[in-house]
Tab-separated table of C-alpha atoms in Angstrom:
chain	number	residue	atom	x	y	z
A	1	MET	CA	0.108	-0.225	0.059
A	2	THR	CA	3.004	2.446	0.625
A	3	ALA	CA	4.619	1.932	-2.887
A	4	LEU	CA	1.188	2.318	-4.406
A	5	VAL	CA	0.732	5.464	-2.461
A	6	ALA	CA	4.176	6.565	-3.361
A	7	LEU	CA	3.667	5.930	-6.834
A	8	PHE	CA	0.771	8.236	-6.889
A	9	ALA	CA	2.415	10.696	-5.162
A	10	ALA	CA	5.207	10.595	-7.957
A	11	ILE	CA	3.085	10.742	-10.807
A	12	THR	CA	0.951	13.405	-9.114
A	13	LEU	CA	4.239	15.712	-8.447
A	14	ALA	CA	6.092	14.645	-11.822
A	15	PRO	CA	4.522	17.770	-13.604
A	16	LEU	CA	5.233	19.949	-10.806
A	17	LEU	CA	8.995	19.049	-10.550
A	18	TRP	CA	9.368	19.322	-14.313
A	19	MET	CA	7.911	22.473	-15.004
A	20	ILE	CA	10.325	23.740	-11.925
A	21	SER	CA	13.082	21.993	-14.416
A	22	VAL	CA	12.652	23.370	-17.409
A	23	SER	CA	12.212	26.804	-15.739
A	24	LEU	CA	15.910	26.316	-14.739
A	25	MET	CA	16.837	25.136	-18.345
A	26	GLN	CA	18.845	27.322	-20.868
A	27	PRO	CA	16.934	29.010	-23.633
A	28	GLY	CA	16.237	26.347	-26.258
A	29	ASP	CA	16.690	23.381	-24.061
A	30	ALA	CA	12.927	22.245	-23.262
A	31	GLY	CA	12.570	21.780	-27.483
A	32	GLN	CA	14.842	19.197	-27.933
A	33	PHE	CA	13.543	15.521	-28.526
A	34	PRO	CA	13.291	13.836	-26.002
A	35	PRO	CA	12.644	16.656	-23.528
A	36	PRO	CA	15.728	16.775	-20.759
A	37	LEU	CA	14.302	15.915	-17.206
A	38	ILE	CA	17.557	17.790	-15.428
A	39	PRO	CA	18.958	21.188	-16.765
A	40	ALA	CA	22.298	20.306	-17.887
A	41	GLU	CA	23.183	23.808	-17.071
A	42	PRO	CA	20.954	25.592	-14.439
A	43	THR	CA	20.338	29.163	-14.908
A	44	LEU	CA	18.458	31.578	-13.537
A	45	ALA	CA	17.924	33.794	-16.513
A	46	ASN	CA	14.246	33.315	-16.898
A	47	TYR	CA	13.752	34.446	-13.865
A	48	ARG	CA	15.833	37.434	-14.032
A	49	GLU	CA	14.032	37.971	-17.831
A	50	LEU	CA	10.534	37.831	-15.841
A	51	PHE	CA	10.988	40.232	-13.591
A	52	ALA	CA	13.530	42.419	-15.260
A	53	ALA	CA	12.529	42.892	-18.420
A	54	GLN	CA	8.775	41.301	-18.055
A	55	GLY	CA	7.805	43.559	-15.412
A	56	MET	CA	6.521	40.115	-13.284
A	57	GLY	CA	7.350	41.801	-9.961
A	58	VAL	CA	4.179	44.750	-10.327
A	59	PHE	CA	2.057	41.595	-11.482
A	60	LEU	CA	3.005	39.584	-8.661
A	61	LEU	CA	2.253	42.634	-6.212
A	62	ASN	CA	-0.958	42.925	-7.952
A	63	SER	CA	-2.185	39.348	-7.351
A	64	LEU	CA	-1.145	39.721	-3.642
A	65	LEU	CA	-3.329	43.076	-3.354
A	66	VAL	CA	-6.273	41.497	-4.931
A	67	SER	CA	-6.195	38.198	-3.104
A	68	THR	CA	-5.487	39.726	0.243
A	69	LEU	CA	-8.426	42.493	-0.180
A	70	ALA	CA	-10.619	39.652	-1.678
A	71	THR	CA	-9.938	37.536	1.793
A	72	LEU	CA	-10.496	40.488	4.011
A	73	LEU	CA	-13.930	41.407	2.493
A	74	ALA	CA	-14.956	37.672	1.771
A	75	LEU	CA	-14.490	37.154	5.769
A	76	LEU	CA	-16.240	40.597	6.210
A	77	PHE	CA	-19.398	39.814	4.915
A	78	THR	CA	-19.504	36.190	4.284
A	79	VAL	CA	-18.783	34.971	8.398
A	80	PRO	CA	-21.365	37.182	9.073
A	81	ALA	CA	-24.011	35.972	6.947
A	82	GLY	CA	-23.221	32.344	7.597
A	83	TYR	CA	-23.889	32.702	11.002
A	84	ALA	CA	-27.058	34.372	10.884
A	85	PHE	CA	-28.405	32.141	8.659
A	86	ALA	CA	-27.678	29.157	10.777
A	87	LYS	CA	-28.247	30.985	14.283
A	88	LEU	CA	-30.461	34.064	14.169
A	89	ARG	CA	-34.688	33.928	13.410
A	90	PHE	CA	-35.644	36.114	11.080
A	91	ALA	CA	-38.532	36.339	8.501
A	92	GLY	CA	-37.309	34.698	4.891
A	93	ARG	CA	-34.370	32.425	6.471
A	94	THR	CA	-35.822	29.600	4.885
A	95	ALA	CA	-36.828	31.040	1.553
A	96	THR	CA	-33.587	33.026	1.394
A	97	VAL	CA	-31.587	30.003	1.872
A	98	GLN	CA	-33.449	27.820	-0.325
A	99	THR	CA	-32.815	30.185	-2.742
A	100	LEU	CA	-29.134	30.559	-2.372
A	101	LEU	CA	-28.883	26.664	-2.521
A	102	ALA	CA	-30.686	26.799	-6.205
A	103	LEU	CA	-28.473	29.361	-7.169
A	104	LEU	CA	-25.694	27.035	-6.485
A	105	LEU	CA	-26.795	25.608	-9.657
A	106	ILE	CA	-26.402	27.952	-12.112
A	107	PRO	CA	-23.029	28.083	-13.605
A	108	GLY	CA	-21.341	31.489	-12.227
A	109	GLN	CA	-20.177	32.360	-16.092
A	110	ILE	CA	-23.823	32.994	-16.922
A	111	GLY	CA	-24.090	35.857	-14.709
A	112	MET	CA	-20.637	37.506	-15.868
A	113	LEU	CA	-22.177	39.671	-18.494
A	114	PRO	CA	-24.884	41.105	-16.345
A	115	LEU	CA	-22.631	41.645	-13.468
A	116	PHE	CA	-20.195	43.220	-16.105
A	117	LEU	CA	-22.889	45.675	-17.418
A	118	GLU	CA	-23.854	46.432	-13.731
A	119	LEU	CA	-20.315	47.676	-13.045
A	120	LYS	CA	-19.717	49.314	-16.413
A	121	ALA	CA	-22.835	51.417	-15.277
A	122	MET	CA	-21.081	52.224	-11.891
A	123	GLY	CA	-17.999	53.632	-13.464
A	124	LEU	CA	-16.415	49.962	-11.825
A	125	VAL	CA	-14.825	48.379	-14.919
A	126	ASN	CA	-11.141	48.290	-15.101
A	127	SER	CA	-10.606	48.712	-11.575
A	128	TYR	CA	-9.827	46.317	-8.474
A	129	ALA	CA	-12.965	47.024	-7.159
A	130	GLY	CA	-15.067	45.931	-10.086
A	131	VAL	CA	-12.473	42.729	-9.734
A	132	LEU	CA	-13.309	42.473	-5.951
A	133	VAL	CA	-17.287	42.306	-6.151
A	134	PRO	CA	-17.798	38.680	-6.886
A	135	TRP	CA	-15.662	37.933	-3.639
A	136	LEU	CA	-18.016	39.557	-1.445
A	137	ALA	CA	-20.448	37.313	-0.426
A	138	GLY	CA	-19.876	33.771	-1.914
A	139	ILE	CA	-22.494	31.440	-1.723
A	140	ILE	CA	-20.193	28.439	-1.000
A	141	GLY	CA	-18.495	30.501	1.620
A	142	ILE	CA	-21.572	31.277	3.732
A	143	PHE	CA	-22.887	28.017	3.717
A	144	LEU	CA	-19.372	26.641	4.971
A	145	VAL	CA	-19.403	28.814	7.984
A	146	ARG	CA	-23.442	28.459	8.301
A	147	GLN	CA	-22.993	24.694	8.477
A	148	PHE	CA	-19.896	24.785	10.957
A	149	ALA	CA	-22.101	27.246	12.919
A	150	LEU	CA	-24.905	24.550	13.391
A	151	SER	CA	-22.975	22.921	15.888
A	152	ILE	CA	-22.829	25.440	18.421
A	153	PRO	CA	-25.439	25.210	20.823
A	154	ASP	CA	-28.128	27.187	21.481
A	155	GLU	CA	-27.502	27.351	25.117
A	156	LEU	CA	-24.540	28.764	24.832
A	157	LEU	CA	-25.464	31.825	22.872
A	158	GLU	CA	-28.379	31.987	25.251
A	159	ALA	CA	-26.369	32.046	28.301
A	160	ALA	CA	-24.193	35.021	26.847
A	161	ARG	CA	-27.305	37.047	26.216
A	162	ILE	CA	-28.805	36.325	29.365
A	163	ASP	CA	-25.236	37.669	30.992
A	164	GLY	CA	-26.193	41.233	29.258
A	165	ALA	CA	-24.150	40.332	26.184
A	166	SER	CA	-25.523	42.232	22.910
A	167	GLU	CA	-25.851	40.343	19.484
A	168	TRP	CA	-22.070	42.058	18.496
A	169	ASP	CA	-20.738	40.869	21.789
A	170	VAL	CA	-22.321	37.529	21.404
A	171	PHE	CA	-20.942	37.091	17.725
A	172	ARG	CA	-17.717	38.729	18.727
A	173	HIS	CA	-16.521	36.658	21.689
A	174	VAL	CA	-18.441	33.722	21.438
A	175	VAL	CA	-19.163	32.629	18.147
A	176	LEU	CA	-16.159	34.017	16.015
A	177	PRO	CA	-13.794	31.896	18.843
A	178	ILE	CA	-15.688	28.546	17.787
A	179	LEU	CA	-15.826	29.739	13.981
A	180	ARG	CA	-11.699	30.001	13.819
A	181	PRO	CA	-11.244	26.917	11.881
A	182	ALA	CA	-13.871	27.625	9.695
A	183	VAL	CA	-12.542	31.391	9.101
A	184	ALA	CA	-9.471	29.758	8.149
A	185	THR	CA	-10.483	27.427	5.305
A	186	LEU	CA	-12.436	29.995	4.153
A	187	ALA	CA	-9.389	32.278	4.042
A	188	LEU	CA	-7.443	29.944	2.495
A	189	PHE	CA	-10.187	29.023	0.090
A	190	VAL	CA	-10.970	32.471	-0.775
A	191	PHE	CA	-7.224	33.709	-1.448
A	192	LEU	CA	-6.492	30.175	-3.254
A	193	GLY	CA	-9.243	31.158	-5.806
A	194	SER	CA	-8.794	34.769	-6.162
A	195	TRP	CA	-5.051	34.306	-6.486
A	196	ASN	CA	-5.825	31.740	-9.331
A	197	ASP	CA	-8.779	33.488	-11.141
A	198	PHE	CA	-8.116	34.149	-14.690
A	199	MET	CA	-11.869	34.591	-16.568
A	200	TRP	CA	-12.969	37.455	-14.389
A	201	PRO	CA	-9.759	39.658	-14.248
A	202	LEU	CA	-9.329	39.105	-18.166
A	203	ILE	CA	-12.875	40.331	-18.691
A	204	VAL	CA	-12.838	43.439	-16.267
A	205	LEU	CA	-9.286	44.482	-16.602
A	206	SER	CA	-8.270	46.379	-19.442
A	207	ASP	CA	-5.177	48.305	-18.233
A	208	GLN	CA	-1.810	46.163	-18.396
A	209	ASP	CA	-0.637	47.670	-15.166
A	210	LEU	CA	-3.827	46.215	-13.203
A	211	TYR	CA	-3.189	42.960	-14.438
A	212	THR	CA	-2.873	39.907	-11.926
A	213	LEU	CA	-0.170	37.018	-12.592
A	214	PRO	CA	-2.361	35.005	-14.193
A	215	VAL	CA	-3.833	37.099	-16.910
A	216	ALA	CA	-0.222	38.843	-17.079
A	217	LEU	CA	1.025	35.449	-17.674
A	218	ALA	CA	-1.365	34.468	-20.294
A	219	SER	CA	-0.346	38.185	-22.078
A	220	LEU	CA	2.927	37.158	-22.109
A	221	GLY	CA	2.611	33.492	-23.802
A	222	ARG	CA	0.556	35.251	-26.756
A	223	GLU	CA	3.927	36.916	-27.065
A	224	ARG	CA	6.281	34.506	-26.261
A	225	ALA	CA	4.843	30.969	-26.694
A	226	GLN	CA	8.173	29.870	-28.143
A	227	ASP	CA	9.962	30.619	-25.078
A	228	ILE	CA	9.113	27.510	-22.963
A	229	GLU	CA	11.422	27.743	-20.326
A	230	LEU	CA	10.600	31.620	-19.815
A	231	MET	CA	7.106	30.366	-19.663
A	232	MET	CA	7.497	28.025	-17.241
A	233	ALA	CA	9.369	30.041	-15.118
A	234	GLY	CA	6.211	32.305	-14.965
A	235	SER	CA	4.496	29.229	-14.222
A	236	VAL	CA	6.519	28.648	-11.289
A	237	VAL	CA	6.160	32.090	-9.910
A	238	THR	CA	2.393	31.565	-9.877
A	239	THR	CA	2.044	28.402	-8.570
A	240	VAL	CA	4.807	27.753	-6.318
A	241	PRO	CA	3.500	30.303	-3.720
A	242	VAL	CA	0.220	29.422	-2.884
A	243	LEU	CA	1.028	25.695	-3.095
A	244	LEU	CA	3.170	26.181	-0.181
A	245	LEU	CA	0.727	28.233	1.314
A	246	PHE	CA	-1.689	25.319	1.147
A	247	LEU	CA	0.726	22.905	2.063
A	248	ALA	CA	1.418	25.304	5.400
A	249	LEU	CA	-2.243	25.655	6.234
A	250	GLN	CA	-3.643	22.411	4.624
A	251	ARG	CA	-4.401	20.620	8.360
A	252	GLN	CA	-6.369	23.465	8.992
A	253	PHE	CA	-8.268	23.583	5.661
A	254	ILE	CA	-9.004	19.990	5.733
A	255	GLY	CA	-10.119	20.074	9.954
A	256	GLY	CA	-12.946	23.200	8.779
A	257	LEU	CA	-13.676	21.244	5.780
A	258	LEU	CA	-14.571	18.175	7.783
A	259	ALA	CA	-15.492	19.863	11.053
A	260	GLY	CA	-18.576	21.784	8.748
A	261	SER	CA	-19.832	18.680	7.253
A	262	VAL	CA	-20.749	16.706	10.043
A	263	LYS	CA	-23.737	18.883	11.105
A	264	GLY	CA	-26.440	19.190	8.301
């Protein structure tokens, strides 16, 4: 069994390792047949080309800014909404939850054109504000928090209210500490999703200086498609940071998902 798991791990990691290997090759080496697995003369020239000549550092900062803001805004709106749907009683709660569940069946691409037209009318096209709008209140994030919040005993919340705590105090001092695994999971989910998002920033942004890494890499690919080593270096810059982040936080990520699934 161990050997089988090791084999599957090797198969899974092989494309990533080869991508890193090609990014360290001399220009033209990856075009040989059969392609080499290990660079004969490793070099960082491709990375220097990316950052010095192609301005990849600006796009890296753009992606970091967009992903960080998307994560913070998603937590700001989604966590209270998920808790409210789980524990607060208000008119239309059940109907709203059912409507949100139904909306999950509609592909997100269908709503891109209406959303783009609305943002254009509001003057938010070609701005990070327009890029961030879809992340403000994701339905999946709301239900992730809701499912986790359902496991909080009602008696605990009532005890805090009896002691004189306001709803804000209950949410801040009682609910948020319990929801920490779900919040960490949601934060990682949104950060990775916004970092890797390509379609929506491509639609909204027209100013090249505002491009995020996936859009910038696709634009570079149209001009330098034959420079395989350079494109692989760009892929490494785009992929490895979020991969390392996921590996560092995977325990919280998986734990939050499992904890949120135990109560329906």
